[in-house]
Short mmCIF file of C-alpha atoms in Angstrom, two decimals:
data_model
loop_
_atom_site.label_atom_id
_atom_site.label_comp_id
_atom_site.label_asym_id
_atom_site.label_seq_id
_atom_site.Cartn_x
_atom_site.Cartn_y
_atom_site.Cartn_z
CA UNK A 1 -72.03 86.35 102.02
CA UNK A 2 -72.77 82.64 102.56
CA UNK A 3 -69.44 80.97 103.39
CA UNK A 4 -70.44 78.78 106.53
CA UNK A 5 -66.17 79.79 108.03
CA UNK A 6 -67.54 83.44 107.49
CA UNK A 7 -67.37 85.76 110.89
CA UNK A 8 -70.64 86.82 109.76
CA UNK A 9 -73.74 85.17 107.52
CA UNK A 10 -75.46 86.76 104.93
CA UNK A 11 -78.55 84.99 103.59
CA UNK A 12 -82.54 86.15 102.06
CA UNK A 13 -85.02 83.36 103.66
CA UNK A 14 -88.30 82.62 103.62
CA UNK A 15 -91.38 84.73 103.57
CA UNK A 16 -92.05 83.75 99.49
CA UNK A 17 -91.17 86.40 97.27
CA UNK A 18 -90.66 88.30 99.84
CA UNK A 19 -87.56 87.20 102.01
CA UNK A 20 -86.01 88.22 105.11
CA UNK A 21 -83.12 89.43 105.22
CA UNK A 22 -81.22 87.04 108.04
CA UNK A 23 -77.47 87.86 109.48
CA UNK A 24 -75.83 85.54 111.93
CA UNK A 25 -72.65 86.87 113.94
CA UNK A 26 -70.21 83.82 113.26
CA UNK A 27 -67.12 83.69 115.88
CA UNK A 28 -68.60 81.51 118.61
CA UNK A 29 -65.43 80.66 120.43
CA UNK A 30 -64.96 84.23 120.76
CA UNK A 31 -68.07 84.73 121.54
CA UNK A 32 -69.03 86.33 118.70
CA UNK A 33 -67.11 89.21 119.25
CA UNK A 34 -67.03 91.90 116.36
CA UNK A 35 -64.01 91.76 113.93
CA UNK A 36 -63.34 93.91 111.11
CA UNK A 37 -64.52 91.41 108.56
CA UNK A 38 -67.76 90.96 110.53
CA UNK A 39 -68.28 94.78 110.29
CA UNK A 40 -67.42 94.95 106.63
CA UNK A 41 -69.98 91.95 106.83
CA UNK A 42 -72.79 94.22 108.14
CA UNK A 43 -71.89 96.74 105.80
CA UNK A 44 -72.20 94.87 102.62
CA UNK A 45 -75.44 93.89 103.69
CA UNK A 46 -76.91 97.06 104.67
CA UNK A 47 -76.19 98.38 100.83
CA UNK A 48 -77.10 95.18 99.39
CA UNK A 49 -80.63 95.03 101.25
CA UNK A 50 -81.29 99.15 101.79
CA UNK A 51 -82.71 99.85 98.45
CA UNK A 52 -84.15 96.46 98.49
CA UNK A 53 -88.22 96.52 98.05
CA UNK A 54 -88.80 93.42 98.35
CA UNK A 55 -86.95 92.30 101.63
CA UNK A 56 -89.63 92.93 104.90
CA UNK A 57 -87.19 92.64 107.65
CA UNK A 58 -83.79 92.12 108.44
CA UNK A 59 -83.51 89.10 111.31
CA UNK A 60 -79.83 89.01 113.57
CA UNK A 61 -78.69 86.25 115.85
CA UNK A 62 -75.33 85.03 117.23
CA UNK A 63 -74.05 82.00 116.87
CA UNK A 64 -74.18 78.91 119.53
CA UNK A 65 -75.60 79.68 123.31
CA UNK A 66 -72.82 81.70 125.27
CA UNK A 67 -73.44 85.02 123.70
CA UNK A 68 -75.22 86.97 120.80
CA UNK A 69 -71.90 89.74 120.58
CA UNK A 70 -69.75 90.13 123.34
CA UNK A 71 -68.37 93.56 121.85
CA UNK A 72 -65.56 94.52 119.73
CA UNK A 73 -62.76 92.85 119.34
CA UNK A 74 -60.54 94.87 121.57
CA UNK A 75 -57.71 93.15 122.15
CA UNK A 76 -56.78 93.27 118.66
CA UNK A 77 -57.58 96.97 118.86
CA UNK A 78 -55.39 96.90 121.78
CA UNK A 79 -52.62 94.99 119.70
CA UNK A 80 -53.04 97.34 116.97
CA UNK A 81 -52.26 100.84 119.43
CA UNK A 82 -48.84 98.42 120.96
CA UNK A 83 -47.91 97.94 117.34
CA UNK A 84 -48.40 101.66 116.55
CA UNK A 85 -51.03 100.98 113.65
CA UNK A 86 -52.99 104.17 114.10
CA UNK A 87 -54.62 103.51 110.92
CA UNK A 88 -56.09 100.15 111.70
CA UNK A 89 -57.23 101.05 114.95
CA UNK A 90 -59.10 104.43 112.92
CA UNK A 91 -60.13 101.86 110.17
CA UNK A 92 -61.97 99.84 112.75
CA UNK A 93 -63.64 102.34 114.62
CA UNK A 94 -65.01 104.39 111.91
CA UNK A 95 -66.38 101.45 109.87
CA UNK A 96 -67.88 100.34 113.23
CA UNK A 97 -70.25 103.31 113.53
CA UNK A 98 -70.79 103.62 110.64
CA UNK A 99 -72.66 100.36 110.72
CA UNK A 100 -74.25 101.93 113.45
CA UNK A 101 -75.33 104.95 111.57
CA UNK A 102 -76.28 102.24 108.69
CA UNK A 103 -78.78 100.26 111.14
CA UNK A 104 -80.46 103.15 112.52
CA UNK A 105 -81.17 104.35 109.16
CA UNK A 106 -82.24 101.13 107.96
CA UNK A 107 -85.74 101.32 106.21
CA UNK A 108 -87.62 98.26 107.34
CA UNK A 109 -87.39 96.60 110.70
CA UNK A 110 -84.14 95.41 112.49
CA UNK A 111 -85.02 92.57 114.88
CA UNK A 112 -82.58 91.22 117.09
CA UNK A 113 -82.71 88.06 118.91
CA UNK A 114 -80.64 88.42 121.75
CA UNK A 115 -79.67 85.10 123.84
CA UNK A 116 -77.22 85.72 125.76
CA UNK A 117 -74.25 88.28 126.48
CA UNK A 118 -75.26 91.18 124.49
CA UNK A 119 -71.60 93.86 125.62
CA UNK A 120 -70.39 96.93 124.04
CA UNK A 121 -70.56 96.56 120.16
CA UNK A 122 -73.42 93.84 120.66
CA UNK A 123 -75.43 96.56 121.19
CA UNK A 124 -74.38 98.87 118.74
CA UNK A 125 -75.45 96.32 116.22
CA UNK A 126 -79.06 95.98 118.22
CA UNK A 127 -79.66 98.79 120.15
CA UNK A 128 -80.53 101.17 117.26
CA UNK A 129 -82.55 99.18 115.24
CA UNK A 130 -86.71 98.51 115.66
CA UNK A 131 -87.05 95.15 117.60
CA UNK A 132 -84.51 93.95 120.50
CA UNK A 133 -86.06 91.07 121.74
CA UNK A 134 -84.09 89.34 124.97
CA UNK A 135 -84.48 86.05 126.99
CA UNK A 136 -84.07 85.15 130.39
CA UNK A 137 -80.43 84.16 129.24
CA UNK A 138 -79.44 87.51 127.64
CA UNK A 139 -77.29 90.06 130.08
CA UNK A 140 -76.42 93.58 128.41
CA UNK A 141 -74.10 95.90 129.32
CA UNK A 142 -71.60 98.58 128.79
CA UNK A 143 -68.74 97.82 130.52
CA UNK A 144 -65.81 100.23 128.66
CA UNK A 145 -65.11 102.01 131.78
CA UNK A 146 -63.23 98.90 133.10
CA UNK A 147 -60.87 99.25 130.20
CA UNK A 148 -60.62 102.80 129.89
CA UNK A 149 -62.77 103.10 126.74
CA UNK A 150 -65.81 104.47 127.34
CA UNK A 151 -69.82 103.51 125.88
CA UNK A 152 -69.44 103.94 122.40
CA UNK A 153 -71.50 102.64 119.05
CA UNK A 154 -73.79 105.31 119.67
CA UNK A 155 -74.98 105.06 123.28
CA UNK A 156 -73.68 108.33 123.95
CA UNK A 157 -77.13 109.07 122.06
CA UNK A 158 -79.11 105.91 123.62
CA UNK A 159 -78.09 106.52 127.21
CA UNK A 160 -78.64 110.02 127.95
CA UNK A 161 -82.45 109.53 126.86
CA UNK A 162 -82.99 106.56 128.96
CA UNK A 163 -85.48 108.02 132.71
CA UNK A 164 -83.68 109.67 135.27
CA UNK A 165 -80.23 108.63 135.93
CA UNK A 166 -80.35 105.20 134.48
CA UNK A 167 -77.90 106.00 131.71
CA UNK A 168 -75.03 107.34 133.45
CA UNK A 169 -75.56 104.24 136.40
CA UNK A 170 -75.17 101.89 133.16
CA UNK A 171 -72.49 104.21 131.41
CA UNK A 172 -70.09 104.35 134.40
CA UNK A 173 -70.54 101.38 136.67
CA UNK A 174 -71.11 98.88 133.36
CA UNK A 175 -73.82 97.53 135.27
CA UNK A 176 -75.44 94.23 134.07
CA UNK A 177 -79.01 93.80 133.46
CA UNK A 178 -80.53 90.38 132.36
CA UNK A 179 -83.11 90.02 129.98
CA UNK A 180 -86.09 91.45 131.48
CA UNK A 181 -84.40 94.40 133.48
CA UNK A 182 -83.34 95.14 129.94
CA UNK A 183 -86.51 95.50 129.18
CA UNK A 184 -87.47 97.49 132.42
CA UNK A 185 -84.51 99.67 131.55
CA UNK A 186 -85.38 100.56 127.69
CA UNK A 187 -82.92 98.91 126.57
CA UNK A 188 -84.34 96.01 125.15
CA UNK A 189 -87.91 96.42 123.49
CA UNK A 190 -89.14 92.69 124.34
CA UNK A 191 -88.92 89.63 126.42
CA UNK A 192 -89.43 85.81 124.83
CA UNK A 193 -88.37 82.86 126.67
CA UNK A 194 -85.82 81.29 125.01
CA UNK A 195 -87.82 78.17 124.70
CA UNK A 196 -90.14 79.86 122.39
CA UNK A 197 -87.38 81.27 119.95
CA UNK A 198 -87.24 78.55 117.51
CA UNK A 199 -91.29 79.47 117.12
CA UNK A 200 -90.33 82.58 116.76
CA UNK A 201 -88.05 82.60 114.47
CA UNK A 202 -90.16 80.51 111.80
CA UNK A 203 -92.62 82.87 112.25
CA UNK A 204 -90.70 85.71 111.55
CA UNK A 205 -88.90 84.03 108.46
CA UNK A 206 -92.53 82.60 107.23
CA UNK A 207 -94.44 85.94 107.33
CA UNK A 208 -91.89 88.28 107.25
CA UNK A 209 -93.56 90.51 109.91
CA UNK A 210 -92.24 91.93 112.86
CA UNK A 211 -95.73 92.23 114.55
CA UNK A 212 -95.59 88.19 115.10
CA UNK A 213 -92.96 89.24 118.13
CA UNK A 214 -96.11 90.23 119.84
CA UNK A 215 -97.96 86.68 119.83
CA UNK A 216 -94.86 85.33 121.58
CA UNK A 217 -93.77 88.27 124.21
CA UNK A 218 -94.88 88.37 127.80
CA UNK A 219 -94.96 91.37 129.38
CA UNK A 220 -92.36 92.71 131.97
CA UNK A 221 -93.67 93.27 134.98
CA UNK A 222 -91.65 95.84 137.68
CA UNK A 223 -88.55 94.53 138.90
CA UNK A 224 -85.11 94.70 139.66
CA UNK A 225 -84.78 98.39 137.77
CA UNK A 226 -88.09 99.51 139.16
CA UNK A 227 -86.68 98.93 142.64
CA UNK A 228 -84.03 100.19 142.51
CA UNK A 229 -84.86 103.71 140.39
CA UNK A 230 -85.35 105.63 143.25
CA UNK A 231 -81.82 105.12 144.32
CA UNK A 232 -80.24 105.33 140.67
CA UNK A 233 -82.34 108.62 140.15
CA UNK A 234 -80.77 110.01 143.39
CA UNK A 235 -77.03 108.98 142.58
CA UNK A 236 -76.45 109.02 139.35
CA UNK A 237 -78.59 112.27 138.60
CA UNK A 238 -75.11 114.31 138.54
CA UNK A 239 -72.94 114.91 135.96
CA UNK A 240 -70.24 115.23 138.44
CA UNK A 241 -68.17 112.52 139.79
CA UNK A 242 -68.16 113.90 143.22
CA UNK A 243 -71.73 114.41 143.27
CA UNK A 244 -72.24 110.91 142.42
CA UNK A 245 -70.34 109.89 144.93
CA UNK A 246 -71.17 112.16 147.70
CA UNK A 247 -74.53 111.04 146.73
CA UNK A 248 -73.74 107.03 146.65
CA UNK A 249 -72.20 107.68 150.35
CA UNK A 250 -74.82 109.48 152.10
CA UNK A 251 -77.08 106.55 150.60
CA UNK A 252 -75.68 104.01 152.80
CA UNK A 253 -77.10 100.97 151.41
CA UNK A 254 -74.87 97.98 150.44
CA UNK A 255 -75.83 98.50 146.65
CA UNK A 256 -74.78 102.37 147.05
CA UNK A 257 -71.39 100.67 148.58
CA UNK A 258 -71.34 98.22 145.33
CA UNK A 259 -71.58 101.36 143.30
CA UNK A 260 -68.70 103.25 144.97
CA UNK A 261 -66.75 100.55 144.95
CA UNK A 262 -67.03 100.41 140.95
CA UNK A 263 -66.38 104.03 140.40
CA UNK A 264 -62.79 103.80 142.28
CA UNK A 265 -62.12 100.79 140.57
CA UNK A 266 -62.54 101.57 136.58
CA UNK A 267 -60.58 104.38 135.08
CA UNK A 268 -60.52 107.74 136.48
CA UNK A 269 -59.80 109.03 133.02
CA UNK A 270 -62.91 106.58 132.17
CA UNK A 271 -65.23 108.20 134.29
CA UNK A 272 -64.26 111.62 133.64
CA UNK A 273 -64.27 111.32 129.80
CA UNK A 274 -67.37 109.56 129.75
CA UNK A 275 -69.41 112.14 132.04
CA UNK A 276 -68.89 114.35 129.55
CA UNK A 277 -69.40 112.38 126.48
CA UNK A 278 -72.93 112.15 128.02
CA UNK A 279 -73.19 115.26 128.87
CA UNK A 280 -72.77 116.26 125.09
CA UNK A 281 -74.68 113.46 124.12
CA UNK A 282 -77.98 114.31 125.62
CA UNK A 283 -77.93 117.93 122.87
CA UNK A 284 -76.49 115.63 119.41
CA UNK A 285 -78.02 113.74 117.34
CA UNK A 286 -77.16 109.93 116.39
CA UNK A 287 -74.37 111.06 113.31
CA UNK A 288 -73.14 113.87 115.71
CA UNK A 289 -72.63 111.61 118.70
CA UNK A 290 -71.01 108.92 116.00
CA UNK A 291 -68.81 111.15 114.90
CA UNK A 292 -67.64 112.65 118.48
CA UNK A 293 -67.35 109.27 119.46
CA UNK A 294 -64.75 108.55 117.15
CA UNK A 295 -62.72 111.74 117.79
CA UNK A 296 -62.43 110.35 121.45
CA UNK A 297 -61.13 106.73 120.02
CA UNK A 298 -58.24 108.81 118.70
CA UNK A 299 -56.91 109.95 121.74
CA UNK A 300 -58.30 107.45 124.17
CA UNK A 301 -56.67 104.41 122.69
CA UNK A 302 -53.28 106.19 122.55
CA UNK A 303 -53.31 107.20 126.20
CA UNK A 304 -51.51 104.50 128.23
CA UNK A 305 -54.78 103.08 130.24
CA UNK A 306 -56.51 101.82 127.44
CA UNK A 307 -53.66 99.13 126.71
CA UNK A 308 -53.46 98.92 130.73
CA UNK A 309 -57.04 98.47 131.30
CA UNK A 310 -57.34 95.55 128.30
CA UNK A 311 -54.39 93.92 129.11
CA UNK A 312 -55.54 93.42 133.09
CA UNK A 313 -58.81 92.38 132.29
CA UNK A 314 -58.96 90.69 128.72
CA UNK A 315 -55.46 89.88 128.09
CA UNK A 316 -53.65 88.96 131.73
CA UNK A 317 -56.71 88.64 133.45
CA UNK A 318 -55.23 89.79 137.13
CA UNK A 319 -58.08 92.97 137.20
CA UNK A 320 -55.04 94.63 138.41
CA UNK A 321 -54.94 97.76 136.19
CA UNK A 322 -52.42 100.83 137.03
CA UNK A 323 -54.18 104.27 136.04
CA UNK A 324 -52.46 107.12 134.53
CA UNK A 325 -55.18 109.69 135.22
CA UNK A 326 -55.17 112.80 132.97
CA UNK A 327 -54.60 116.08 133.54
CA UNK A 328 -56.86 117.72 130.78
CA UNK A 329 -59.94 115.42 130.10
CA UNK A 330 -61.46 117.84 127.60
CA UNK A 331 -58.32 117.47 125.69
CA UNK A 332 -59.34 113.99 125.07
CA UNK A 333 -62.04 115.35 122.88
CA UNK A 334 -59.94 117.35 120.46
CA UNK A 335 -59.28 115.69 117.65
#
């Protein structure tokens, strides 16, 4: 795909006769949130470039300087449920992840450059592949609970193996780390100034060889994360939402407070659902967690918050949501 109007750019640059493989996520304005014509994008260029000997590397950006993917496109999703489409909102989904599937299968290096906000599908389309490089401008997070969804594209395999209790603190409070506490946190494998990605970029399309990364990254040393760890590891070591907050009280610290406050703001259902998608998680493999993942998108979406929790804070904006807790959570995973 070449079309310049296309959500997302398929090209071969560079590196001789053998080119790099370079994808750039199209929708500014929206931030270069994913659409189903950007994931059929991906996918066209996974098969295309798979079996391809000759292509070293595959290279993804976002277009302009807000945002490399701000997530899926969820208020068409959203649409989609009002309107009754279960198909579409299925279609969606399951192409999604299995993009997801596609990149951590891919056979040569996925290197993302990520400048900017990097939400919810952003990293599905990162997270799983060889190189996520961030800059000081980058700020990643998972931030479903707020719209009663819950971390998807695969992190219910990525977050469970993060230390301690660093995965359920980003899983349930959608915390937001910037580009080197990305780094601290493992989600993000390096950190390059932004200033330096143009340099890095040539080199990458000249050689076609991800260990150039290395001449331009500067180490991470402890910060924010590393601080704060203790704390995390204390909380958010549960799998229980009492626990966690029982835990987050007796802490007493204006960040514990932060914390709380987040948990009885997001969805109940959210929190509940996703505790155990982790919990499941941390025993499954990538195509297993996939593939519960999108078991839960078929009853989550239908359940009244998820059209609640978009509309208040994508659609209306008033961060006013009304819950509907359920009764029977594990329900939620039967498909």
């Amino acid at each position: 795909m070449t079309d310049a109007d296309a959500s997302l750019i398929a090209t071969r640059e560079g590196a001789g006769d053998q080119p790099v493989g370079r994808l750039l996520m199209n929708r500014p304005r929206a931030l270069n949130a994913l659409d189903l014509p950007m994931i059929d994008g991906f996918a066209a260029a996974i098969a295309a470039w798979r079996d391809d000997p000759t292509l070293r590397l595959v290279l993804l950006e976002g277009a302009g300087d807000r945002a490399f993917c701000a997530g899926g496109d969820v208020r068409q999703v959203r649409q989609q449920v009002l309107d009754g489409d279960r198909a579409a909102v299925d279609a969606f989904f399951s192409r999604e992840y299995a993009v997801n599937g596609g990149i951590a299968g891919f056979p040569r290096p996925w290197v993302s450059l990520i400048d900017g906000i990097c939400m919810g599908g952003g990293l599905g389309v990162s997270v799983h592949g060889s190189h996520r490089i961030v800059t000081e401008h980058a700020l990643l997070a998972m931030p479903e609970t707020a719209i009663a969804l819950f971390p998807d594209v695969g992190t219910s395999h990525v977050l469970p193996r993060l230390p301690g209790g660093l995965g359920r603190w980003i899983a349930l409070t959608g915390a937001r780390l910037k580009g080197a506490e990305a780094v601290e946190a493992g989600l993000a494998t390096h950190f390059v100034p932004r200033d330096k990605l143009p340099a890095l970029r040539q080199a990458l399309l000249a050689h076609g060889d991800a260990s150039v990364i290395d001449d331009f990254a500067e180490a991470v040393p402890p910060g924010r994360i590393a601080s704060l760890r203790p704390a995390i590891d204390r909380c958010f070591a549960h799998d229980d939402r009492a626990a966690i907050e029982r835990a987050l009280e007796a802490e007493g610290t204006d960040w514990a407070a932060e914390q709380l406050a987040i948990l009885r703001r997001v969805s109940p259902t959210s929190v509940a659902v996703t505790l155990e998608l982790l919990k499941r998680g941390a025993t499954l493999d990538l195509p297993g967690c996939l593939e519960q993942e999108l078991v839960l998108t078929r009853t989550v979406t239908q359940h009244p918050d998820f059209a609640e929790g978009v509309r208040a804070v994508l659609v209306d904006k008033d961060q006013s949501p009304t819950w509907q807790p359920v009764a029977d959570m594990k329900a939620m995973f039967e498909d």
